[in-house]
Amino acid sequence: MEGKQIIRITETIRFVSITLIVYWLYDFLINRGIGITETYYWIILGVLALMIGVLLIIILNNQTNIYEAHTRNVRRERRIYVSIILIFPALAMFLFGADYCTKFRPKWLNFSQSEYYKDSQDIDEIIESKNKSDQDTFFIEDTVSILEKYKKSTTLLQPRKSGHEISWKESKFGGYPNMESFTAYPKCNVCKSSLNFVFQIYKRDFPEFYFPSNTNIFQLFRCPSNKCRSSYTNSRSDHKMFHYYSEVECVQNKIFKKTGINLKDIEKEVPDCYLKPLKVFDYPYYDDYKEEDLAKLDDNFKFKLGNLQIEKYITKPDTKIGGYPNFIQESYYPKCKCGRIKEFLFQLSSDDRENRNIFDYSNPVNWSDHGIMIGDGGNIYYYICTNCGEKSIESYWDCS
Ligand SMILES: [Zn+2]
Ligand SMILES: [Zn+2]
């Protein structure tokens, strides 16, 4: 390869890398976190890997040429030149790669999670693999057929703390929300303090969620004040929640200042958490099985299935959309004005972390990455009558 060609290629690669770095800086300063999707990360990382590959091949095959082509004008040692042509693509690779890892946490960085909540589709296989008598097999088939009737799909949101701020253009917990459709930062209608932002999900990411027509984002907020009067209604105390649906374009955000939060007794803001959605099957809380089914299940579960298998059929306790509410007290389904029983929409759980086998309940922060404590380790459940739409949405919460 000739010196001129080498220069052209290395200069082009350096130019592309610097452009990418400038874009990274621009997006980081504007969005405080790269507002691009996983696919674009793959494309950018792919291009960078390709360019670095080309550079390495050039360097290995044309050491003499590189030296000659560049020492003629620039009197630098080969080693310095080689590091100069490599430094920009390497830096770009590092910036985008680090962002990708903090945002999407690739599977290969996270083995423990994949073992948890193994999807229940392999029910039959596991049962067959156990040495059971005919009688046992009968019980188990019976159990599985009951469970199959109730099985529903659910999406666990799995909010996990992020290393940096996440763009308002993403579905996420905490940080700064998409404020496009607001005219001021939302306030509690009782105590007037600015709300804490809990989470937002976009329709493009969670089409299985309920979105009224002409809306593409759902946002949940919470009154931060422990002293708010709304907390003391019905002798039950939890913070008042607020939700909003709107249509947004994700082009330009509005930046509002929070007001009225010079209160002493307030809940901490939710830290930036990325979502790691996981679709699994969900099964009802025991109250929600029909009596005759529950009686059979009770016997079969107690005596025939191992603990591991029981784990599969639990009502998932995490923050999730769809599936079944994981009640802590009695089961509760409100009735709509139209006479229908409202459907379960989603639940926000205070007990929501990567590894449930680790018990350290000394501090609310250890219960979940989002840090919200509902009553005493409780859940908030949202319901909707899809027949009557958005206005029928209501929530309920319980705790131990
Ligand atoms: Zn309030
Ligand atoms: Zn209704």
mmCIF file of C-alpha atoms and ligand atoms in Angstrom:
data_model
loop_
_atom_site.group_PDB
_atom_site.id
_atom_site.type_symbol
_atom_site.label_atom_id
_atom_site.label_comp_id
_atom_site.label_asym_id
_atom_site.label_seq_id
_atom_site.Cartn_x
_atom_site.Cartn_y
_atom_site.Cartn_z
ATOM 1 C CA MET A 1 0.000 0.000 0.000
ATOM 2 C CA GLU A 2 1.256 3.416 -0.864
ATOM 3 C CA GLY A 3 1.965 6.197 1.578
ATOM 4 C CA LYS A 4 -0.720 8.445 0.082
ATOM 5 C CA GLN A 5 -3.395 5.800 0.353
ATOM 6 C CA ILE A 6 -2.424 5.085 3.924
ATOM 7 C CA ILE A 7 -2.682 8.724 4.805
ATOM 8 C CA ARG A 8 -6.075 9.019 3.152
ATOM 9 C CA ILE A 9 -7.461 6.036 5.037
ATOM 10 C CA THR A 10 -6.008 6.966 8.416
ATOM 11 C CA GLU A 11 -7.123 10.575 8.074
ATOM 12 C CA THR A 12 -10.659 9.492 7.145
ATOM 13 C CA ILE A 13 -10.828 7.165 10.109
ATOM 14 C CA ARG A 14 -9.577 9.885 12.402
ATOM 15 C CA PHE A 15 -12.107 12.323 10.987
ATOM 16 C CA VAL A 16 -15.023 9.895 11.486
ATOM 17 C CA SER A 17 -13.856 9.140 15.040
ATOM 18 C CA ILE A 18 -13.544 12.808 15.968
ATOM 19 C CA THR A 19 -17.005 13.496 14.505
ATOM 20 C CA LEU A 20 -18.412 10.700 16.635
ATOM 21 C CA ILE A 21 -16.685 12.075 19.738
ATOM 22 C CA VAL A 22 -18.045 15.563 19.029
ATOM 23 C CA TYR A 23 -21.517 14.058 18.604
ATOM 24 C CA TRP A 24 -21.093 12.191 21.877
ATOM 25 C CA LEU A 25 -20.135 15.422 23.676
ATOM 26 C CA TYR A 26 -22.985 17.346 22.053
ATOM 27 C CA ASP A 27 -25.567 14.738 22.986
ATOM 28 C CA PHE A 28 -24.144 14.307 26.449
ATOM 29 C CA LEU A 29 -24.350 18.045 27.155
ATOM 30 C CA ILE A 30 -27.804 18.479 25.611
ATOM 31 C CA ASN A 31 -29.497 15.295 26.741
ATOM 32 C CA ARG A 32 -27.264 14.530 29.676
ATOM 33 C CA GLY A 33 -26.907 11.010 28.431
ATOM 34 C CA ILE A 34 -26.895 9.695 24.913
ATOM 35 C CA GLY A 35 -30.393 9.747 23.513
ATOM 36 C CA ILE A 36 -29.935 7.039 20.950
ATOM 37 C CA THR A 37 -31.417 3.595 20.768
ATOM 38 C CA GLU A 38 -29.674 0.267 21.215
ATOM 39 C CA THR A 39 -29.615 -0.336 17.452
ATOM 40 C CA TYR A 40 -27.649 2.885 16.844
ATOM 41 C CA TYR A 41 -25.178 1.907 19.512
ATOM 42 C CA TRP A 42 -24.633 -1.335 17.645
ATOM 43 C CA ILE A 43 -24.134 0.474 14.354
ATOM 44 C CA ILE A 44 -21.693 3.005 15.850
ATOM 45 C CA LEU A 45 -19.765 0.373 17.784
ATOM 46 C CA GLY A 46 -19.667 -1.812 14.654
ATOM 47 C CA VAL A 47 -18.282 1.011 12.519
ATOM 48 C CA LEU A 48 -15.676 1.824 15.170
ATOM 49 C CA ALA A 49 -14.623 -1.814 15.496
ATOM 50 C CA LEU A 50 -14.314 -2.042 11.722
ATOM 51 C CA MET A 51 -12.187 1.120 11.532
ATOM 52 C CA ILE A 52 -9.946 -0.002 14.370
ATOM 53 C CA GLY A 53 -9.559 -3.348 12.604
ATOM 54 C CA VAL A 54 -8.561 -1.616 9.360
ATOM 55 C CA LEU A 55 -6.060 0.555 11.236
ATOM 56 C CA LEU A 56 -4.474 -2.434 12.913
ATOM 57 C CA ILE A 57 -4.137 -4.247 9.574
ATOM 58 C CA ILE A 58 -2.569 -1.166 7.999
ATOM 59 C CA ILE A 59 -0.185 -0.756 10.884
ATOM 60 C CA LEU A 60 0.865 -4.403 10.840
ATOM 61 C CA ASN A 61 1.283 -4.667 7.064
ATOM 62 C CA ASN A 62 2.742 -1.295 6.245
ATOM 63 C CA GLN A 63 5.045 -0.391 9.055
ATOM 64 C CA THR A 64 7.776 0.884 6.779
ATOM 65 C CA ASN A 65 5.374 2.823 4.544
ATOM 66 C CA ILE A 66 3.714 4.495 7.466
ATOM 67 C CA TYR A 67 7.083 5.498 8.761
ATOM 68 C CA GLU A 68 8.250 6.890 5.454
ATOM 69 C CA ALA A 69 5.020 8.609 4.548
ATOM 70 C CA HIS A 70 4.931 10.529 7.731
ATOM 71 C CA THR A 71 8.474 11.183 8.750
ATOM 72 C CA ARG A 72 9.062 13.043 5.515
ATOM 73 C CA ASN A 73 6.975 15.989 6.738
ATOM 74 C CA VAL A 74 6.399 15.301 10.355
ATOM 75 C CA ARG A 75 9.465 14.273 12.246
ATOM 76 C CA ARG A 76 7.932 11.949 14.717
ATOM 77 C CA GLU A 77 8.683 8.478 15.784
ATOM 78 C CA ARG A 78 6.569 5.665 14.448
ATOM 79 C CA ARG A 79 5.259 4.750 17.855
ATOM 80 C CA ILE A 80 3.917 8.254 18.424
ATOM 81 C CA TYR A 81 2.341 8.327 14.992
ATOM 82 C CA VAL A 82 0.685 4.970 15.518
ATOM 83 C CA SER A 83 -0.779 6.100 18.844
ATOM 84 C CA ILE A 84 -2.041 9.289 17.233
ATOM 85 C CA ILE A 85 -3.963 7.482 14.530
ATOM 86 C CA LEU A 86 -5.340 5.008 17.061
ATOM 87 C CA ILE A 87 -6.247 7.332 19.904
ATOM 88 C CA PHE A 88 -9.433 8.877 18.471
ATOM 89 C CA PRO A 89 -11.150 5.692 17.345
ATOM 90 C CA ALA A 90 -10.138 4.081 20.648
ATOM 91 C CA LEU A 91 -11.535 7.013 22.649
ATOM 92 C CA ALA A 92 -14.795 6.969 20.659
ATOM 93 C CA MET A 93 -15.044 3.208 21.182
ATOM 94 C CA PHE A 94 -14.533 3.706 24.919
ATOM 95 C CA LEU A 95 -17.137 6.494 25.257
ATOM 96 C CA PHE A 96 -19.855 4.754 23.288
ATOM 97 C CA GLY A 97 -18.978 1.349 24.727
ATOM 98 C CA ALA A 98 -19.124 2.610 28.330
ATOM 99 C CA ASP A 99 -22.442 4.311 27.630
ATOM 100 C CA TYR A 100 -23.839 1.212 26.062
ATOM 101 C CA CYS A 101 -22.827 -0.898 29.057
ATOM 102 C CA THR A 102 -24.282 1.458 31.671
ATOM 103 C CA LYS A 103 -27.482 1.863 29.715
ATOM 104 C CA PHE A 104 -28.262 -1.581 28.463
ATOM 105 C CA ARG A 105 -26.075 -3.760 30.664
ATOM 106 C CA PRO A 106 -25.408 -6.522 28.148
ATOM 107 C CA LYS A 107 -26.205 -10.086 29.175
ATOM 108 C CA TRP A 108 -22.575 -11.135 29.309
ATOM 109 C CA LEU A 109 -21.980 -8.645 32.119
ATOM 110 C CA ASN A 110 -24.806 -10.029 34.121
ATOM 111 C CA PHE A 111 -25.005 -13.775 34.565
ATOM 112 C CA SER A 112 -26.878 -13.905 37.850
ATOM 113 C CA GLN A 113 -30.024 -12.352 36.448
ATOM 114 C CA SER A 114 -30.582 -14.807 33.666
ATOM 115 C CA GLU A 115 -30.869 -17.639 36.170
ATOM 116 C CA TYR A 116 -33.535 -15.856 38.141
ATOM 117 C CA TYR A 117 -37.108 -16.259 36.947
ATOM 118 C CA LYS A 118 -36.301 -18.746 34.291
ATOM 119 C CA ASP A 119 -39.179 -18.590 31.944
ATOM 120 C CA SER A 120 -41.877 -21.013 32.818
ATOM 121 C CA GLN A 121 -42.220 -22.399 29.335
ATOM 122 C CA ASP A 122 -40.018 -25.308 30.312
ATOM 123 C CA ILE A 123 -42.512 -26.539 32.931
ATOM 124 C CA ASP A 124 -43.095 -29.926 31.314
ATOM 125 C CA GLU A 125 -39.489 -30.690 30.782
ATOM 126 C CA ILE A 126 -38.523 -30.129 34.402
ATOM 127 C CA ILE A 127 -41.371 -32.195 35.672
ATOM 128 C CA GLU A 128 -40.548 -35.090 33.413
ATOM 129 C CA SER A 129 -36.957 -35.016 34.434
ATOM 130 C CA LYS A 130 -37.849 -35.767 38.010
ATOM 131 C CA ASN A 131 -38.332 -39.344 39.054
ATOM 132 C CA LYS A 132 -41.929 -39.453 40.099
ATOM 133 C CA SER A 133 -44.360 -42.257 40.636
ATOM 134 C CA ASP A 134 -47.432 -42.509 38.401
ATOM 135 C CA GLN A 135 -49.542 -41.073 41.146
ATOM 136 C CA ASP A 136 -47.237 -38.072 41.455
ATOM 137 C CA THR A 137 -47.214 -37.541 37.725
ATOM 138 C CA PHE A 138 -50.973 -37.440 37.778
ATOM 139 C CA PHE A 139 -50.952 -34.776 40.489
ATOM 140 C CA ILE A 140 -48.413 -32.730 38.657
ATOM 141 C CA GLU A 141 -50.197 -32.863 35.323
ATOM 142 C CA ASP A 142 -53.306 -31.816 37.137
ATOM 143 C CA THR A 143 -51.462 -28.911 38.767
ATOM 144 C CA VAL A 144 -49.949 -27.753 35.517
ATOM 145 C CA SER A 145 -53.290 -27.817 33.757
ATOM 146 C CA ILE A 146 -54.761 -25.609 36.501
ATOM 147 C CA LEU A 147 -51.833 -23.202 36.355
ATOM 148 C CA GLU A 148 -52.022 -23.001 32.574
ATOM 149 C CA LYS A 149 -55.560 -21.669 32.851
ATOM 150 C CA TYR A 150 -54.399 -18.720 34.938
ATOM 151 C CA LYS A 151 -51.056 -18.030 33.330
ATOM 152 C CA LYS A 152 -50.594 -14.437 32.092
ATOM 153 C CA SER A 153 -47.688 -12.637 30.556
ATOM 154 C CA THR A 154 -46.124 -9.790 32.553
ATOM 155 C CA THR A 155 -43.258 -7.390 31.929
ATOM 156 C CA LEU A 156 -40.937 -6.832 34.870
ATOM 157 C CA LEU A 157 -39.497 -3.333 34.495
ATOM 158 C CA GLN A 158 -36.399 -4.081 36.599
ATOM 159 C CA PRO A 159 -35.173 -0.529 37.303
ATOM 160 C CA ARG A 160 -31.433 -0.697 37.999
ATOM 161 C CA LYS A 161 -29.291 2.224 39.100
ATOM 162 C CA SER A 162 -27.412 3.877 36.260
ATOM 163 C CA GLY A 163 -23.857 5.169 36.335
ATOM 164 C CA HIS A 164 -24.883 8.450 34.732
ATOM 165 C CA GLU A 165 -27.940 10.533 33.964
ATOM 166 C CA ILE A 166 -30.295 8.955 31.466
ATOM 167 C CA SER A 167 -31.819 10.968 28.649
ATOM 168 C CA TRP A 168 -35.384 12.258 29.027
ATOM 169 C CA LYS A 169 -36.017 10.557 25.709
ATOM 170 C CA GLU A 170 -35.738 7.120 27.319
ATOM 171 C CA SER A 171 -38.118 4.989 29.343
ATOM 172 C CA LYS A 172 -36.594 5.151 32.818
ATOM 173 C CA PHE A 173 -36.946 5.718 36.558
ATOM 174 C CA GLY A 174 -35.792 8.966 38.205
ATOM 175 C CA GLY A 175 -33.645 11.787 36.896
ATOM 176 C CA TYR A 176 -35.236 14.499 34.772
ATOM 177 C CA PRO A 177 -38.447 13.535 32.958
ATOM 178 C CA ASN A 178 -39.779 14.450 29.540
ATOM 179 C CA MET A 179 -41.517 17.790 30.226
ATOM 180 C CA GLU A 180 -42.523 18.609 26.623
ATOM 181 C CA SER A 181 -46.254 18.563 27.315
ATOM 182 C CA PHE A 182 -46.075 20.430 30.654
ATOM 183 C CA THR A 183 -46.310 24.185 31.198
ATOM 184 C CA ALA A 184 -44.729 24.023 34.670
ATOM 185 C CA TYR A 185 -43.182 21.364 36.846
ATOM 186 C CA PRO A 186 -46.101 19.309 38.299
ATOM 187 C CA LYS A 187 -47.093 19.979 41.918
ATOM 188 C CA CYS A 188 -49.029 18.148 44.589
ATOM 189 C CA ASN A 189 -52.575 19.507 44.551
ATOM 190 C CA VAL A 190 -52.726 19.238 48.349
ATOM 191 C CA CYS A 191 -49.433 20.559 49.735
ATOM 192 C CA LYS A 192 -48.251 22.361 46.562
ATOM 193 C CA SER A 193 -44.722 20.942 46.657
ATOM 194 C CA SER A 194 -43.100 19.945 43.384
ATOM 195 C CA LEU A 195 -43.516 16.229 42.829
ATOM 196 C CA ASN A 196 -40.828 13.615 42.751
ATOM 197 C CA PHE A 197 -40.605 11.979 39.355
ATOM 198 C CA VAL A 198 -40.928 8.202 39.629
ATOM 199 C CA PHE A 199 -40.881 6.718 36.127
ATOM 200 C CA GLN A 200 -41.869 7.199 32.506
ATOM 201 C CA ILE A 201 -42.509 4.641 29.813
ATOM 202 C CA TYR A 202 -42.855 5.255 26.107
ATOM 203 C CA LYS A 203 -45.360 3.409 23.980
ATOM 204 C CA ARG A 204 -42.606 2.433 21.524
ATOM 205 C CA ASP A 205 -40.880 0.489 24.330
ATOM 206 C CA PHE A 206 -43.961 -0.966 26.019
ATOM 207 C CA PRO A 207 -46.752 -1.382 23.469
ATOM 208 C CA GLU A 208 -48.353 -3.947 25.796
ATOM 209 C CA PHE A 209 -49.159 -1.160 28.298
ATOM 210 C CA TYR A 210 -52.417 0.797 28.131
ATOM 211 C CA PHE A 211 -52.066 4.046 26.178
ATOM 212 C CA PRO A 212 -55.152 6.089 25.256
ATOM 213 C CA SER A 213 -55.196 7.002 21.567
ATOM 214 C CA ASN A 214 -53.019 10.018 20.696
ATOM 215 C CA THR A 215 -50.677 9.445 23.627
ATOM 216 C CA ASN A 216 -47.257 7.863 23.594
ATOM 217 C CA ILE A 217 -45.859 8.393 27.087
ATOM 218 C CA PHE A 218 -47.021 7.492 30.606
ATOM 219 C CA GLN A 219 -45.437 9.248 33.587
ATOM 220 C CA LEU A 220 -45.787 8.640 37.298
ATOM 221 C CA PHE A 221 -44.995 11.182 40.015
ATOM 222 C CA ARG A 222 -45.210 11.153 43.804
ATOM 223 C CA CYS A 223 -45.696 13.833 46.459
ATOM 224 C CA PRO A 224 -42.357 13.995 48.288
ATOM 225 C CA SER A 225 -43.681 15.399 51.556
ATOM 226 C CA ASN A 226 -43.992 13.146 54.594
ATOM 227 C CA LYS A 227 -46.125 15.904 56.133
ATOM 228 C CA CYS A 228 -48.586 16.260 53.246
ATOM 229 C CA ARG A 229 -52.188 16.026 54.454
ATOM 230 C CA SER A 230 -52.982 13.678 51.617
ATOM 231 C CA SER A 231 -50.848 11.068 53.405
ATOM 232 C CA TYR A 232 -53.153 10.846 56.389
ATOM 233 C CA THR A 233 -56.495 10.069 54.836
ATOM 234 C CA ASN A 234 -58.169 6.912 56.149
ATOM 235 C CA SER A 235 -55.492 6.481 58.817
ATOM 236 C CA ARG A 236 -53.313 4.889 56.155
ATOM 237 C CA SER A 237 -50.212 6.782 55.232
ATOM 238 C CA ASP A 238 -48.509 6.722 51.906
ATOM 239 C CA HIS A 239 -47.584 9.509 49.567
ATOM 240 C CA LYS A 240 -50.052 10.737 47.006
ATOM 241 C CA MET A 241 -49.327 9.575 43.461
ATOM 242 C CA PHE A 242 -49.980 11.435 40.202
ATOM 243 C CA HIS A 243 -49.937 10.074 36.682
ATOM 244 C CA TYR A 244 -49.995 11.708 33.260
ATOM 245 C CA TYR A 245 -50.466 10.509 29.717
ATOM 246 C CA SER A 246 -49.376 12.744 26.862
ATOM 247 C CA GLU A 247 -48.178 12.856 23.305
ATOM 248 C CA VAL A 248 -44.561 13.886 22.866
ATOM 249 C CA GLU A 249 -42.118 14.173 19.989
ATOM 250 C CA CYS A 250 -38.800 13.843 21.839
ATOM 251 C CA VAL A 251 -37.243 16.798 20.049
ATOM 252 C CA GLN A 252 -36.829 19.571 22.594
ATOM 253 C CA ASN A 253 -37.362 19.211 26.327
ATOM 254 C CA LYS A 254 -38.464 21.959 28.719
ATOM 255 C CA ILE A 255 -36.373 22.639 31.778
ATOM 256 C CA PHE A 256 -38.378 23.635 34.859
ATOM 257 C CA LYS A 257 -37.198 24.393 38.374
ATOM 258 C CA LYS A 258 -38.842 22.568 41.238
ATOM 259 C CA THR A 259 -40.543 24.873 43.729
ATOM 260 C CA GLY A 260 -41.979 24.631 47.225
ATOM 261 C CA ILE A 261 -39.577 21.939 48.300
ATOM 262 C CA ASN A 262 -37.945 23.798 51.157
ATOM 263 C CA LEU A 263 -39.662 21.233 53.326
ATOM 264 C CA LYS A 264 -37.664 19.409 55.935
ATOM 265 C CA ASP A 265 -39.445 16.102 55.977
ATOM 266 C CA ILE A 266 -39.323 14.896 52.396
ATOM 267 C CA GLU A 267 -38.661 11.704 50.532
ATOM 268 C CA LYS A 268 -35.464 11.522 48.505
ATOM 269 C CA GLU A 269 -35.646 11.922 44.759
ATOM 270 C CA VAL A 270 -35.520 8.769 42.678
ATOM 271 C CA PRO A 271 -32.030 8.269 41.224
ATOM 272 C CA ASP A 272 -31.551 7.628 37.501
ATOM 273 C CA CYS A 273 -32.356 3.989 36.829
ATOM 274 C CA TYR A 274 -32.344 2.302 33.440
ATOM 275 C CA LEU A 275 -34.930 -0.391 32.763
ATOM 276 C CA LYS A 276 -34.094 -3.973 32.017
ATOM 277 C CA PRO A 277 -37.494 -5.261 30.932
ATOM 278 C CA LEU A 278 -38.036 -8.986 31.248
ATOM 279 C CA LYS A 279 -41.113 -10.811 29.990
ATOM 280 C CA VAL A 280 -42.138 -13.773 32.093
ATOM 281 C CA PHE A 281 -45.296 -15.639 33.000
ATOM 282 C CA ASP A 282 -47.208 -14.553 36.032
ATOM 283 C CA TYR A 283 -49.595 -16.476 38.262
ATOM 284 C CA PRO A 284 -52.300 -15.165 40.596
ATOM 285 C CA TYR A 285 -52.082 -14.371 44.252
ATOM 286 C CA TYR A 286 -53.695 -17.313 46.088
ATOM 287 C CA ASP A 287 -56.877 -15.321 46.786
ATOM 288 C CA ASP A 288 -57.407 -14.960 43.075
ATOM 289 C CA TYR A 289 -57.688 -18.670 42.241
ATOM 290 C CA LYS A 290 -61.120 -20.221 42.224
ATOM 291 C CA GLU A 291 -61.723 -22.116 45.430
ATOM 292 C CA GLU A 292 -61.796 -25.592 43.901
ATOM 293 C CA ASP A 293 -58.606 -24.909 41.971
ATOM 294 C CA LEU A 294 -56.856 -23.511 45.008
ATOM 295 C CA ALA A 295 -57.738 -26.588 47.080
ATOM 296 C CA LYS A 296 -56.121 -28.870 44.520
ATOM 297 C CA LEU A 297 -53.129 -26.602 44.097
ATOM 298 C CA ASP A 298 -52.564 -26.380 47.803
ATOM 299 C CA ASP A 299 -52.204 -30.134 48.174
ATOM 300 C CA ASN A 300 -50.203 -30.611 45.037
ATOM 301 C CA PHE A 301 -47.824 -27.797 45.763
ATOM 302 C CA LYS A 302 -47.171 -28.768 49.318
ATOM 303 C CA PHE A 303 -46.362 -32.374 48.682
ATOM 304 C CA LYS A 304 -45.385 -32.896 45.104
ATOM 305 C CA LEU A 305 -43.409 -29.988 43.776
ATOM 306 C CA GLY A 306 -39.991 -28.883 44.868
ATOM 307 C CA ASN A 307 -39.283 -25.399 46.158
ATOM 308 C CA LEU A 308 -37.668 -24.371 42.911
ATOM 309 C CA GLN A 309 -40.759 -25.167 40.965
ATOM 310 C CA ILE A 310 -43.009 -23.374 43.421
ATOM 311 C CA GLU A 311 -40.837 -20.301 42.877
ATOM 312 C CA LYS A 312 -41.835 -20.349 39.214
ATOM 313 C CA TYR A 313 -45.528 -20.138 39.932
ATOM 314 C CA ILE A 314 -45.483 -17.283 42.395
ATOM 315 C CA THR A 315 -47.059 -13.930 41.707
ATOM 316 C CA LYS A 316 -44.032 -11.906 40.692
ATOM 317 C CA PRO A 317 -43.337 -9.396 43.466
ATOM 318 C CA ASP A 318 -41.400 -6.885 41.322
ATOM 319 C CA THR A 319 -42.456 -3.623 39.695
ATOM 320 C CA LYS A 320 -44.258 -4.868 36.607
ATOM 321 C CA ILE A 321 -46.859 -4.122 33.977
ATOM 322 C CA GLY A 322 -49.619 -6.623 33.320
ATOM 323 C CA GLY A 323 -49.890 -10.007 34.973
ATOM 324 C CA TYR A 324 -51.347 -10.218 38.484
ATOM 325 C CA PRO A 325 -51.105 -7.870 41.477
ATOM 326 C CA ASN A 326 -48.872 -9.298 44.169
ATOM 327 C CA PHE A 327 -51.078 -8.414 47.125
ATOM 328 C CA ILE A 328 -49.565 -8.379 50.577
ATOM 329 C CA GLN A 329 -52.942 -8.201 52.335
ATOM 330 C CA GLU A 330 -56.257 -9.413 50.851
ATOM 331 C CA SER A 331 -56.791 -9.253 47.150
ATOM 332 C CA TYR A 332 -58.627 -6.158 45.904
ATOM 333 C CA TYR A 333 -60.145 -5.370 42.502
ATOM 334 C CA PRO A 334 -62.169 -2.158 42.307
ATOM 335 C CA LYS A 335 -65.417 -1.973 40.392
ATOM 336 C CA CYS A 336 -65.879 0.576 37.628
ATOM 337 C CA LYS A 337 -68.862 2.920 37.446
ATOM 338 C CA CYS A 338 -69.927 0.990 34.349
ATOM 339 C CA GLY A 339 -70.250 -2.160 36.446
ATOM 340 C CA ARG A 340 -67.166 -4.020 35.199
ATOM 341 C CA ILE A 341 -64.341 -5.137 37.481
ATOM 342 C CA LYS A 342 -61.254 -3.082 36.651
ATOM 343 C CA GLU A 343 -58.207 -4.783 35.196
ATOM 344 C CA PHE A 344 -54.774 -4.740 36.758
ATOM 345 C CA LEU A 345 -52.547 -2.247 34.924
ATOM 346 C CA PHE A 346 -49.230 -2.197 36.776
ATOM 347 C CA GLN A 347 -47.665 -2.338 40.199
ATOM 348 C CA LEU A 348 -44.871 -0.348 41.790
ATOM 349 C CA SER A 349 -43.038 -2.424 44.368
ATOM 350 C CA SER A 350 -40.784 -1.164 47.162
ATOM 351 C CA ASP A 351 -39.095 -4.546 47.265
ATOM 352 C CA ASP A 352 -37.456 -4.671 43.883
ATOM 353 C CA ARG A 353 -33.831 -5.538 43.459
ATOM 354 C CA GLU A 354 -31.447 -7.650 41.463
ATOM 355 C CA ASN A 355 -31.025 -10.493 43.889
ATOM 356 C CA ARG A 356 -33.846 -11.332 46.232
ATOM 357 C CA ASN A 357 -31.767 -13.887 48.052
ATOM 358 C CA ILE A 358 -29.855 -11.105 49.750
ATOM 359 C CA PHE A 359 -31.785 -9.823 52.729
ATOM 360 C CA ASP A 360 -30.651 -6.522 54.098
ATOM 361 C CA TYR A 361 -33.702 -4.568 55.093
ATOM 362 C CA SER A 362 -31.910 -2.146 57.418
ATOM 363 C CA ASN A 363 -32.286 0.767 54.993
ATOM 364 C CA PRO A 364 -34.959 1.435 52.326
ATOM 365 C CA VAL A 365 -32.153 1.952 49.842
ATOM 366 C CA ASN A 366 -31.325 -1.730 50.122
ATOM 367 C CA TRP A 367 -34.832 -2.773 49.161
ATOM 368 C CA SER A 368 -34.667 -1.403 45.665
ATOM 369 C CA ASP A 369 -32.526 0.679 43.339
ATOM 370 C CA HIS A 370 -35.294 3.268 42.955
ATOM 371 C CA GLY A 371 -35.397 3.738 46.748
ATOM 372 C CA ILE A 372 -39.170 4.317 47.050
ATOM 373 C CA MET A 373 -40.655 2.902 50.225
ATOM 374 C CA ILE A 374 -44.411 2.410 50.038
ATOM 375 C CA GLY A 375 -45.759 2.281 53.591
ATOM 376 C CA ASP A 376 -43.725 -0.507 55.145
ATOM 377 C CA GLY A 377 -42.326 -2.409 52.189
ATOM 378 C CA GLY A 378 -45.595 -2.302 50.266
ATOM 379 C CA ASN A 379 -46.828 -2.168 46.690
ATOM 380 C CA ILE A 380 -48.981 0.295 44.778
ATOM 381 C CA TYR A 381 -51.420 -1.267 42.301
ATOM 382 C CA TYR A 382 -53.014 0.541 39.379
ATOM 383 C CA TYR A 383 -56.242 -0.563 37.739
ATOM 384 C CA ILE A 384 -58.166 0.436 34.662
ATOM 385 C CA CYS A 385 -61.464 -0.306 32.996
ATOM 386 C CA THR A 386 -60.362 -0.485 29.368
ATOM 387 C CA ASN A 387 -63.979 0.049 28.391
ATOM 388 C CA CYS A 388 -64.088 3.472 30.077
ATOM 389 C CA GLY A 389 -60.481 4.430 29.411
ATOM 390 C CA GLU A 390 -58.025 6.746 31.128
ATOM 391 C CA LYS A 391 -60.464 8.425 33.528
ATOM 392 C CA SER A 392 -61.225 5.067 35.151
ATOM 393 C CA ILE A 393 -57.629 4.574 36.301
ATOM 394 C CA GLU A 394 -57.308 4.248 40.054
ATOM 395 C CA SER A 395 -54.707 3.009 42.478
ATOM 396 C CA TYR A 396 -54.605 1.126 45.747
ATOM 397 C CA TRP A 397 -51.721 0.137 47.959
ATOM 398 C CA ASP A 398 -50.987 -2.240 50.786
ATOM 399 C CA CYS A 399 -48.063 -3.332 52.917
ATOM 400 C CA SER A 400 -47.253 -5.786 55.661
HETATM 401 ZN ZN ZN B 1 -48.506 16.694 48.906
HETATM 402 ZN ZN ZN B 2 -65.867 1.071 33.088
#
